[in-house]
Short mmCIF file of N, CA and C in Angstrom, two decimals:
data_model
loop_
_atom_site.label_atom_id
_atom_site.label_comp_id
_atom_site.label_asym_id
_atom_site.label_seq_id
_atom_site.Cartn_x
_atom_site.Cartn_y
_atom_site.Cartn_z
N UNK A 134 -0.34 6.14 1.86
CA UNK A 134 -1.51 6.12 1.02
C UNK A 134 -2.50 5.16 1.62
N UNK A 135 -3.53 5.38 1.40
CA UNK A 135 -4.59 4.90 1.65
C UNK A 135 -5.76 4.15 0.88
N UNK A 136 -6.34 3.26 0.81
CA UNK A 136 -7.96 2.80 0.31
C UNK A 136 -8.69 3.65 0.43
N UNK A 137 -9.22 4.00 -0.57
CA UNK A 137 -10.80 5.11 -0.32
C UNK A 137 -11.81 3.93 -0.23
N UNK A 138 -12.09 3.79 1.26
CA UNK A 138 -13.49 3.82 1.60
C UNK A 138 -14.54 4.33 2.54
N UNK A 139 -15.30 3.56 2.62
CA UNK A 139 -16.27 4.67 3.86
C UNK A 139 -15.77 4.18 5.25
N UNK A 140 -15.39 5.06 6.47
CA UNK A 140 -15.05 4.87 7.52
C UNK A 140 -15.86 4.71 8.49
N UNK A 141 -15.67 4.07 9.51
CA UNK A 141 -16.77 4.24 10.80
C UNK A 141 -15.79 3.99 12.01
N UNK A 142 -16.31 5.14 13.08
CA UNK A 142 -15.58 4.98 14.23
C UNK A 142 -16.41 4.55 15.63
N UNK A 143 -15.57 3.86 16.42
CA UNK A 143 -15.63 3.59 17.51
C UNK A 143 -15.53 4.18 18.39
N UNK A 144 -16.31 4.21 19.69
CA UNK A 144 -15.68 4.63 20.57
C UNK A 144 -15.09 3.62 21.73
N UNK A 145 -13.86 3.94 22.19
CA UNK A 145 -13.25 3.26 23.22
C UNK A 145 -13.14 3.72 24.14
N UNK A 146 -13.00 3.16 25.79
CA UNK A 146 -12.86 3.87 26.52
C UNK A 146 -12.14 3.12 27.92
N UNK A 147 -11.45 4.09 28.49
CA UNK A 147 -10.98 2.96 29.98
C UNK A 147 -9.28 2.96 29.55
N UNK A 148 -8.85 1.78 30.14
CA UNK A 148 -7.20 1.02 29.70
C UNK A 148 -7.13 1.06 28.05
N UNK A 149 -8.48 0.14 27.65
CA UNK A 149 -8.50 0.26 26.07
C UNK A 149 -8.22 1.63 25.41
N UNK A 150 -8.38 2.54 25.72
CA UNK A 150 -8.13 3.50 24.96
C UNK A 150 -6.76 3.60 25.13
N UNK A 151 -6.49 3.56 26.14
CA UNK A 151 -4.78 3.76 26.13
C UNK A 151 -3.86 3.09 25.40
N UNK A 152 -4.58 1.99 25.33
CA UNK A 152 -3.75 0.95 24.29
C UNK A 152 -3.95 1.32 22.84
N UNK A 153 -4.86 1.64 22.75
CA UNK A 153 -5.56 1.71 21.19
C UNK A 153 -4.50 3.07 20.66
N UNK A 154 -4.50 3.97 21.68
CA UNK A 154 -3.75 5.50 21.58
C UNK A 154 -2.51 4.88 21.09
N UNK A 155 -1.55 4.47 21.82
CA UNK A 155 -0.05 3.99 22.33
C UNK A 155 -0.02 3.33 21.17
N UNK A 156 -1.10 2.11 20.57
CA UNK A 156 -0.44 1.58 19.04
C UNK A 156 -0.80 2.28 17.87
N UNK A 157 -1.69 3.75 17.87
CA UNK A 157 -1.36 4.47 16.95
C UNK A 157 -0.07 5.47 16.84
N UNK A 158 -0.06 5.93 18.17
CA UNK A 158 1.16 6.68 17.88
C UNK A 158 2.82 5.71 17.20
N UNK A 159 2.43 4.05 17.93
CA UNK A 159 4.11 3.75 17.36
C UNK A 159 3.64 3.43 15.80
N UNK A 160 1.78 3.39 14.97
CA UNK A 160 2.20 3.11 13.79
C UNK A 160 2.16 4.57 13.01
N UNK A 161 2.21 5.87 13.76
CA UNK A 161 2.31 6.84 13.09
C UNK A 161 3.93 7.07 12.78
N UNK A 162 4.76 6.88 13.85
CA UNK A 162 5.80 6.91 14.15
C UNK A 162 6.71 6.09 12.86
N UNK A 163 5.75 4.94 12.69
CA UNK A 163 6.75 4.36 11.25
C UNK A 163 7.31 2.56 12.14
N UNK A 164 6.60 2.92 13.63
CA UNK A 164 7.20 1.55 13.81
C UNK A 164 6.47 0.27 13.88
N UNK A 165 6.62 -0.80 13.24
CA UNK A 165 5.93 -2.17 13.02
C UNK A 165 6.56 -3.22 13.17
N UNK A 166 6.08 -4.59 12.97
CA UNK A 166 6.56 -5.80 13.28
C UNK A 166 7.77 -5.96 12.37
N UNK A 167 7.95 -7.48 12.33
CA UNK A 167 8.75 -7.67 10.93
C UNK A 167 8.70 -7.53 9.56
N UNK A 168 9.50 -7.20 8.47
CA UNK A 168 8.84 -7.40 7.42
C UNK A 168 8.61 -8.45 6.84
N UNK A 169 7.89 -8.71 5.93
CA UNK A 169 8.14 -9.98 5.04
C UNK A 169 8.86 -9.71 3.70
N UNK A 170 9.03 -10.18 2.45
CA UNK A 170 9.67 -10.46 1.34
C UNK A 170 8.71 -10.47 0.46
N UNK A 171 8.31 -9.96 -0.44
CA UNK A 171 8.16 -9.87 -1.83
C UNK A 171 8.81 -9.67 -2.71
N UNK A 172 8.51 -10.30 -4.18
CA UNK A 172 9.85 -10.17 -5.33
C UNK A 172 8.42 -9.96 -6.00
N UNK A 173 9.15 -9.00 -7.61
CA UNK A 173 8.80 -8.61 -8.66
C UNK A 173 9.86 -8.83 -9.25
N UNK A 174 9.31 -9.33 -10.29
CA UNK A 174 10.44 -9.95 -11.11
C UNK A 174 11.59 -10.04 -10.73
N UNK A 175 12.78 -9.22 -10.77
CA UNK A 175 13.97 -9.89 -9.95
C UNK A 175 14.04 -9.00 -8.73
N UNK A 176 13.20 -8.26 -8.72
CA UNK A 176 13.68 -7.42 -7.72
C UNK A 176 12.95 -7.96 -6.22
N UNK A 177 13.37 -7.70 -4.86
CA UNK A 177 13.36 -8.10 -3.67
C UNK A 177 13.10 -6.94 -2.86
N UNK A 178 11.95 -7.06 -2.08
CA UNK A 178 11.39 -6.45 -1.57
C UNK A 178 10.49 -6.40 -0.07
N UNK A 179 11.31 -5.64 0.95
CA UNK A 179 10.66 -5.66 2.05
C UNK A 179 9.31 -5.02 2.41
N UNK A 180 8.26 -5.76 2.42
CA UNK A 180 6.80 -5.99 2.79
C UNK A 180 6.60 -5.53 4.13
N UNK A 181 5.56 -4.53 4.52
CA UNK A 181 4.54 -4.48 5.43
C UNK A 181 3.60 -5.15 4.58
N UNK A 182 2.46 -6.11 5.22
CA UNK A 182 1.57 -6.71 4.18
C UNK A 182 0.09 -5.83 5.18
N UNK A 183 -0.95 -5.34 3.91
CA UNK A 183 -1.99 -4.93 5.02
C UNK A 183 -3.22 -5.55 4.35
N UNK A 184 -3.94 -6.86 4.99
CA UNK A 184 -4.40 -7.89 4.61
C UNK A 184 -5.96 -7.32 5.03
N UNK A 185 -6.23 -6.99 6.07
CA UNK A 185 -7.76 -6.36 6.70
C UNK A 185 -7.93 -4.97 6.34
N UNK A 186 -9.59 -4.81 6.13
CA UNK A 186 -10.17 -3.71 5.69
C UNK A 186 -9.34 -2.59 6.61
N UNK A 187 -8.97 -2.51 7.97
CA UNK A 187 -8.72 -1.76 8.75
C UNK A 187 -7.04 -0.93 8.14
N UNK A 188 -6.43 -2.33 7.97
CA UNK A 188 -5.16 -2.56 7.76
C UNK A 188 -5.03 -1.43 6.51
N UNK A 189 -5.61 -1.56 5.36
CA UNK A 189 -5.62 -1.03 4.19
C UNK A 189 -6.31 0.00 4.20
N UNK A 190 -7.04 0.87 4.69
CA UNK A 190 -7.72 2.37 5.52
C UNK A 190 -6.70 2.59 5.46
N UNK A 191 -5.75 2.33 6.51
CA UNK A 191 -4.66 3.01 7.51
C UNK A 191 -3.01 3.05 6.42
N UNK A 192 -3.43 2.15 5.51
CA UNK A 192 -1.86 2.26 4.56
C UNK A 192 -0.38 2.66 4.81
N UNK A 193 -0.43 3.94 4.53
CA UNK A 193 1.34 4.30 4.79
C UNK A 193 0.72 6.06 5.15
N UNK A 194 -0.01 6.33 6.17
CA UNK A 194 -0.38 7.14 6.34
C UNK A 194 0.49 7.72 7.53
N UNK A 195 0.53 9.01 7.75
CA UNK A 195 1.41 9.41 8.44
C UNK A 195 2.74 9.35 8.80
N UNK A 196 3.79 8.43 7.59
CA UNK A 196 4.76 7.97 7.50
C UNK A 196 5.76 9.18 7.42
N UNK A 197 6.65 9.38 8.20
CA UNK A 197 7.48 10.47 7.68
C UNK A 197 8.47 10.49 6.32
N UNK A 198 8.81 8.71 6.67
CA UNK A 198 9.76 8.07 5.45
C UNK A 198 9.51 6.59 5.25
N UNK A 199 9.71 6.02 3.84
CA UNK A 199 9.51 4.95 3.73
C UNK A 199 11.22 4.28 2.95
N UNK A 200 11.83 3.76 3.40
CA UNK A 200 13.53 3.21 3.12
C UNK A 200 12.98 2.75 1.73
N UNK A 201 14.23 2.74 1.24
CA UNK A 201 14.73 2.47 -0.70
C UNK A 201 14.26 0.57 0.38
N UNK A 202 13.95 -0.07 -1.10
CA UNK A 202 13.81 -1.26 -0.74
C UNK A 202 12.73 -1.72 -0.02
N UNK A 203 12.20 -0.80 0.74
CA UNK A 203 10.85 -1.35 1.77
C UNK A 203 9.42 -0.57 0.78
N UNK A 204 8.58 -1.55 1.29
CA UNK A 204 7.34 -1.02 0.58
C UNK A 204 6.04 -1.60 1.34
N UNK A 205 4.94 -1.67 0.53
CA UNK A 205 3.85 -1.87 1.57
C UNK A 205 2.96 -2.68 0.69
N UNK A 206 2.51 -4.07 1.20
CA UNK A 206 1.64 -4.71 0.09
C UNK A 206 0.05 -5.14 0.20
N UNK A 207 -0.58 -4.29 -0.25
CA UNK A 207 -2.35 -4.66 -0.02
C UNK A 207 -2.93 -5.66 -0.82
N UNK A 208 -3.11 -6.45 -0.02
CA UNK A 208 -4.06 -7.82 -0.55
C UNK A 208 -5.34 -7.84 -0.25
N UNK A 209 -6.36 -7.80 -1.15
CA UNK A 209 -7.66 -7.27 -1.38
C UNK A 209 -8.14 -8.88 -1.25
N UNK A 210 -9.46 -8.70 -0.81
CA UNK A 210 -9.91 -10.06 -0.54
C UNK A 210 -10.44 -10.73 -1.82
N UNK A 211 -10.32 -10.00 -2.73
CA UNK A 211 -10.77 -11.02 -4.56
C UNK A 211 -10.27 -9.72 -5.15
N UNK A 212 -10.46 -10.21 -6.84
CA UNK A 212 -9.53 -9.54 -7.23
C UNK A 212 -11.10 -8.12 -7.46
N UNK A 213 -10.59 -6.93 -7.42
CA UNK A 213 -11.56 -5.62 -7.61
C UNK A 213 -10.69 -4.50 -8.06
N UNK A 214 -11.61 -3.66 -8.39
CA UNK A 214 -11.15 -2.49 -8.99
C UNK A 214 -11.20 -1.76 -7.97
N UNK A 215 -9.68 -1.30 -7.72
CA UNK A 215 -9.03 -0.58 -6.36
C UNK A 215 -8.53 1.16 -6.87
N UNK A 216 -9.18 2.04 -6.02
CA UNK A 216 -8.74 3.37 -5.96
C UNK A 216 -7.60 3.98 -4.69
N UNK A 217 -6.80 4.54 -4.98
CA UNK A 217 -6.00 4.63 -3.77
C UNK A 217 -5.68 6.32 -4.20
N UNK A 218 -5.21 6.82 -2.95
CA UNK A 218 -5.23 8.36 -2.57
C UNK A 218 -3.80 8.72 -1.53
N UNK A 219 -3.87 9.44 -1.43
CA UNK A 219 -2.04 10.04 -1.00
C UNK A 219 -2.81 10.77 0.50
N UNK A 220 -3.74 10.99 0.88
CA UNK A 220 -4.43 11.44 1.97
C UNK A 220 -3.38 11.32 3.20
N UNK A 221 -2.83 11.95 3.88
CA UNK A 221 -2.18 11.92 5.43
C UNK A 221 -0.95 11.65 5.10
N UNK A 222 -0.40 10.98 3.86
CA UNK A 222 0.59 10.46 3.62
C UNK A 222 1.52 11.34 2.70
N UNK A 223 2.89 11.28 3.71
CA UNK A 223 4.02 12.32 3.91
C UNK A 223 5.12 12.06 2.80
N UNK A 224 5.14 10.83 1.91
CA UNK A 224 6.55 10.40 0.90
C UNK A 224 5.44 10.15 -0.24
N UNK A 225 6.57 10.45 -1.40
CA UNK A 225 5.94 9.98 -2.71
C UNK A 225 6.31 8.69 -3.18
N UNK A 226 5.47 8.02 -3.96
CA UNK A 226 4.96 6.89 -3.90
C UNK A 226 5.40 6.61 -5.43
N UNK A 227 5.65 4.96 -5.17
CA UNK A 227 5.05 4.73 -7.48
C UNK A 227 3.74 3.85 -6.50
N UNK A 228 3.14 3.43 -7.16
CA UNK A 228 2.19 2.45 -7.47
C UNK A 228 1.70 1.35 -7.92
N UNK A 229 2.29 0.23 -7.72
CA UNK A 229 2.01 -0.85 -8.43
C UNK A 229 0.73 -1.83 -8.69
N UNK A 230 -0.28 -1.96 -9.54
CA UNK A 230 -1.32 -2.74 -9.60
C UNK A 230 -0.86 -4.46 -9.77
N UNK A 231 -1.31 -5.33 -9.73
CA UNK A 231 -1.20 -6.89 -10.37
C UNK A 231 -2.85 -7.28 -10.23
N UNK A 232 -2.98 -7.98 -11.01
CA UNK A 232 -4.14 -8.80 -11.72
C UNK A 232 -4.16 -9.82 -10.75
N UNK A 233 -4.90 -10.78 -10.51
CA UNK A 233 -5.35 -11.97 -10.11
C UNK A 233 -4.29 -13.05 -10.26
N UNK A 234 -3.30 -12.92 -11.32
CA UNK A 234 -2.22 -13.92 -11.56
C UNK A 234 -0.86 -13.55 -10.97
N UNK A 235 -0.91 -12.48 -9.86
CA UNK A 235 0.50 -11.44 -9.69
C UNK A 235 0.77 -11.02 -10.77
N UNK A 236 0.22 -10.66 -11.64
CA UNK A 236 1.30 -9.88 -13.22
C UNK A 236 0.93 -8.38 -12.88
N UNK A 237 1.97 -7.83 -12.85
CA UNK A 237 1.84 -6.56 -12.65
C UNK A 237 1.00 -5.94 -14.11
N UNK A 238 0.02 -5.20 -13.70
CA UNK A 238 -0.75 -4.52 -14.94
C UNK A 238 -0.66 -3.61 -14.88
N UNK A 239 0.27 -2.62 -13.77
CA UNK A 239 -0.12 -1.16 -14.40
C UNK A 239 0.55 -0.29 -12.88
N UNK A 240 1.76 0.19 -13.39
CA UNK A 240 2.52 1.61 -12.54
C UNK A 240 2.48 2.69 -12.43
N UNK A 241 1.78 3.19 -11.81
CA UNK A 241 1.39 4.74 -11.33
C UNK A 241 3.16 5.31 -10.49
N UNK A 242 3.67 6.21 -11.44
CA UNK A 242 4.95 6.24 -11.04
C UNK A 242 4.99 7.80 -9.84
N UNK A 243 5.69 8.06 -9.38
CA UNK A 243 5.92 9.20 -8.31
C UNK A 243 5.17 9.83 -8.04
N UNK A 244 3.65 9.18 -7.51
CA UNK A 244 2.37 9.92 -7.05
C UNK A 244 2.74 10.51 -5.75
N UNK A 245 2.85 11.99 -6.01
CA UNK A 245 3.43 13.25 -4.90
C UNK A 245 2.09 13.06 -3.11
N UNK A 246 2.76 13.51 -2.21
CA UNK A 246 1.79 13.38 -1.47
C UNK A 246 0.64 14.61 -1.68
N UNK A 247 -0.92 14.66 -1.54
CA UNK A 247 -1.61 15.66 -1.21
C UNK A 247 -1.48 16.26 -0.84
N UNK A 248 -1.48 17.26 -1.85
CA UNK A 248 -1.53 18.71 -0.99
C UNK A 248 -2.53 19.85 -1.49
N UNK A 249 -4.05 19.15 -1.86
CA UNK A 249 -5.13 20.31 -2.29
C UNK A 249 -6.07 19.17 -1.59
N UNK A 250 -7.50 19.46 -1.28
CA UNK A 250 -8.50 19.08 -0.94
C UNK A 250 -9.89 19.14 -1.93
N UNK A 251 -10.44 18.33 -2.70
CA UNK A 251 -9.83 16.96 -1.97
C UNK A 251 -8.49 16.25 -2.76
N UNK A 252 -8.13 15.42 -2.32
CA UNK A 252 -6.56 14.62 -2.89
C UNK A 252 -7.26 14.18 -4.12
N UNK A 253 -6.24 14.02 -5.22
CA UNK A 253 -6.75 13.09 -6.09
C UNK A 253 -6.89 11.86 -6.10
N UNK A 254 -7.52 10.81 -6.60
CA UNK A 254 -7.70 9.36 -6.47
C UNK A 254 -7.06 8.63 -7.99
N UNK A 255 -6.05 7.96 -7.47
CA UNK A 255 -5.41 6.77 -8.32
C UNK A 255 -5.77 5.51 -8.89
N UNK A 256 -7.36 5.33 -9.14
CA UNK A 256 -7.63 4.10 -9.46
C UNK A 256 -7.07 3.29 -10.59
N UNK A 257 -7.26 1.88 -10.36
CA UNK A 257 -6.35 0.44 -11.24
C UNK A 257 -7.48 0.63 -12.59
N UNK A 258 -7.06 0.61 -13.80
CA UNK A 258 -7.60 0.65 -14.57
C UNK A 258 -8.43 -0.70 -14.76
N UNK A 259 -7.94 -1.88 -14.48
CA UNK A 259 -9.22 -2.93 -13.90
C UNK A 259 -8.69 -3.50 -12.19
N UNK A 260 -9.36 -4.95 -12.44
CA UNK A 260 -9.92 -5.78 -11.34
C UNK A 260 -7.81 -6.22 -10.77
N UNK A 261 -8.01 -5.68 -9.48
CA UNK A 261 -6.61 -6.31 -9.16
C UNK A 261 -6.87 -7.21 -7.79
N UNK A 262 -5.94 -7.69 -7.70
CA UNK A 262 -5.29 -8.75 -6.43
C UNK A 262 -4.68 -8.21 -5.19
N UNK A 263 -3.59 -7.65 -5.89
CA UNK A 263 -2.19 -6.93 -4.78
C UNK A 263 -1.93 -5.33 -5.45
N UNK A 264 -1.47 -4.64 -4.91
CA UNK A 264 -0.92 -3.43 -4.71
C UNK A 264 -0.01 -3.22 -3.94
N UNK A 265 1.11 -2.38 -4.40
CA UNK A 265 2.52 -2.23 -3.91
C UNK A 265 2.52 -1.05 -4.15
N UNK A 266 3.02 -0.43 -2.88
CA UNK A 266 3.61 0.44 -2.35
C UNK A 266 4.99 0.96 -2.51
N UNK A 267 5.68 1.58 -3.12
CA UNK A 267 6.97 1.39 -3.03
C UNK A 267 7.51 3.04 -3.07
N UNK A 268 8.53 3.49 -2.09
CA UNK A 268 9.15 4.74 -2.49
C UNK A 268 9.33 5.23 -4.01
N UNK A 269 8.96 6.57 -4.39
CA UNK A 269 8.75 6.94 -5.62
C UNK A 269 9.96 6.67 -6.47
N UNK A 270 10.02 6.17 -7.58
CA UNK A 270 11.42 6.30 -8.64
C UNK A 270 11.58 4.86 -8.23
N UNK A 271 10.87 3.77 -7.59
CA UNK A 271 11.58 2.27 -6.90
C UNK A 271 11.59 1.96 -8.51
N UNK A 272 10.07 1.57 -9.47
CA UNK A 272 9.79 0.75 -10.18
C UNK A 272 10.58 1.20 -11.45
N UNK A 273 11.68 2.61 -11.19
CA UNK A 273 11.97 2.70 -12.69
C UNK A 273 13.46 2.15 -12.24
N UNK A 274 13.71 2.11 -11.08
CA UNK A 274 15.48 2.06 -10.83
C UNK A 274 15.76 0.31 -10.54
N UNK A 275 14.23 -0.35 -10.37
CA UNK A 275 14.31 -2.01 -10.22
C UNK A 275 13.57 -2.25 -11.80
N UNK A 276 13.86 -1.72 -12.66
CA UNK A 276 13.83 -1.75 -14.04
C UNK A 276 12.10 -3.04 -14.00
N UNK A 277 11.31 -2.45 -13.47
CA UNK A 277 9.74 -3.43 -13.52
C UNK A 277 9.38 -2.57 -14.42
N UNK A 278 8.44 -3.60 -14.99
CA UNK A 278 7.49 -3.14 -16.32
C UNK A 278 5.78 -4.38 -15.81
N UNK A 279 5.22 -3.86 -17.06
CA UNK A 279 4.20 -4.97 -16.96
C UNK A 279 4.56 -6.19 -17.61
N UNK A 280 3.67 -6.93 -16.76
CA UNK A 280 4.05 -8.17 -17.33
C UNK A 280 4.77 -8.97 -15.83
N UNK A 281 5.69 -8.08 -15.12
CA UNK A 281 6.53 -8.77 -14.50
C UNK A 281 5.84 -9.30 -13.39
N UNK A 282 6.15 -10.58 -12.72
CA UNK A 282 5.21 -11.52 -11.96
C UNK A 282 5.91 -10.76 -10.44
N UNK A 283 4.51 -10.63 -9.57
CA UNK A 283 4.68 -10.79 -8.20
C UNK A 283 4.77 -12.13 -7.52
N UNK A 284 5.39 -12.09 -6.45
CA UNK A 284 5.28 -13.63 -5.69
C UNK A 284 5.34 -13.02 -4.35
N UNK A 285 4.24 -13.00 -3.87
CA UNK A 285 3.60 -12.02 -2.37
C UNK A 285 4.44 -13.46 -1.27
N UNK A 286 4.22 -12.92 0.06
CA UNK A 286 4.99 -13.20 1.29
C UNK A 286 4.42 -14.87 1.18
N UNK A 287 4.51 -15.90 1.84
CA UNK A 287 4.26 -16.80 2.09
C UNK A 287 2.54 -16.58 2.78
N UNK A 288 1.52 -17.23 1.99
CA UNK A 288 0.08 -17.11 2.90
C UNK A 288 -0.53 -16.33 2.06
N UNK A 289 0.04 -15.40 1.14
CA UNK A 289 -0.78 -14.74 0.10
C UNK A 289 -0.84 -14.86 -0.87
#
């Protein structure tokens, strides 16, 4: 899944492109650095964190699979009212919003990937902080509700 916003492209060219190519294909592929740790309430959770406008475009797009336990966490630069979309993206999803305080405000549960044009859009019913990513059915089988506090990776 993705951020709906407006895109703009570059052009690259030379060695750079080759590089630029080579690290899309390993993040289409599903492969990335380490994860980090996030908890919701008791539950524990392995983090991709995607902190830059670029980062959060690109989401969990083209993922073939996302593992029970791993998820993906967007940290918005203040807290805003965030829309997100299933666009390119291959697994179904829940959705997690949190407020400005990590309190989770609001679970969008087994949002299916797109498959009509255009996709539908998932917006936070208000102003959030973080968004979580998590394989579909995570937030009902790690028994989260609202209310329950995030505590994002170390730095966020």
């Amino acid at each position: 899944m993705k951020t709906v916003t407006a895109q703009s492209h570059a052009i690259i060219a030379g060695p750079a492109r080759a590089l630029v190519a080579a690290a899309l294909a390993l993040a289409a592929a599903g492969c990335r650095g380490e994860d980090a740790t996030a908890r919701v309430g008791h539950a524990r959770f392995a983090v991709e964190v995607a902190a830059s406008e670029a980062e959060r475009e690109r989401g969990l797009m083209y993922r073939a699979e996302l593992a029970e336990g791993h998820g993906m966490l967007f940290v918005m630069p203040r807290p805003q009212h965030a829309a997100f979309w299933m666009k390119n993206t291959h697994v179904a999803l829940d959705i997690l919003y949190f407020d400005a305080h990590g309190r989770l405000a609001e679970i969008v549960p087994d949002v299916p990937p797109c498959a009509t044009d255009p996709c539908p859009i998932y917006p936070s019913t208000g102003p959030v902080r973080y968004v979580l990513e998590l394989p579909a059915g995570s937030a009902a089988r790690h028994g989260l509700k609202r209310g329950d506090r995030l505590k994002p990776p170390a730095g966020y």
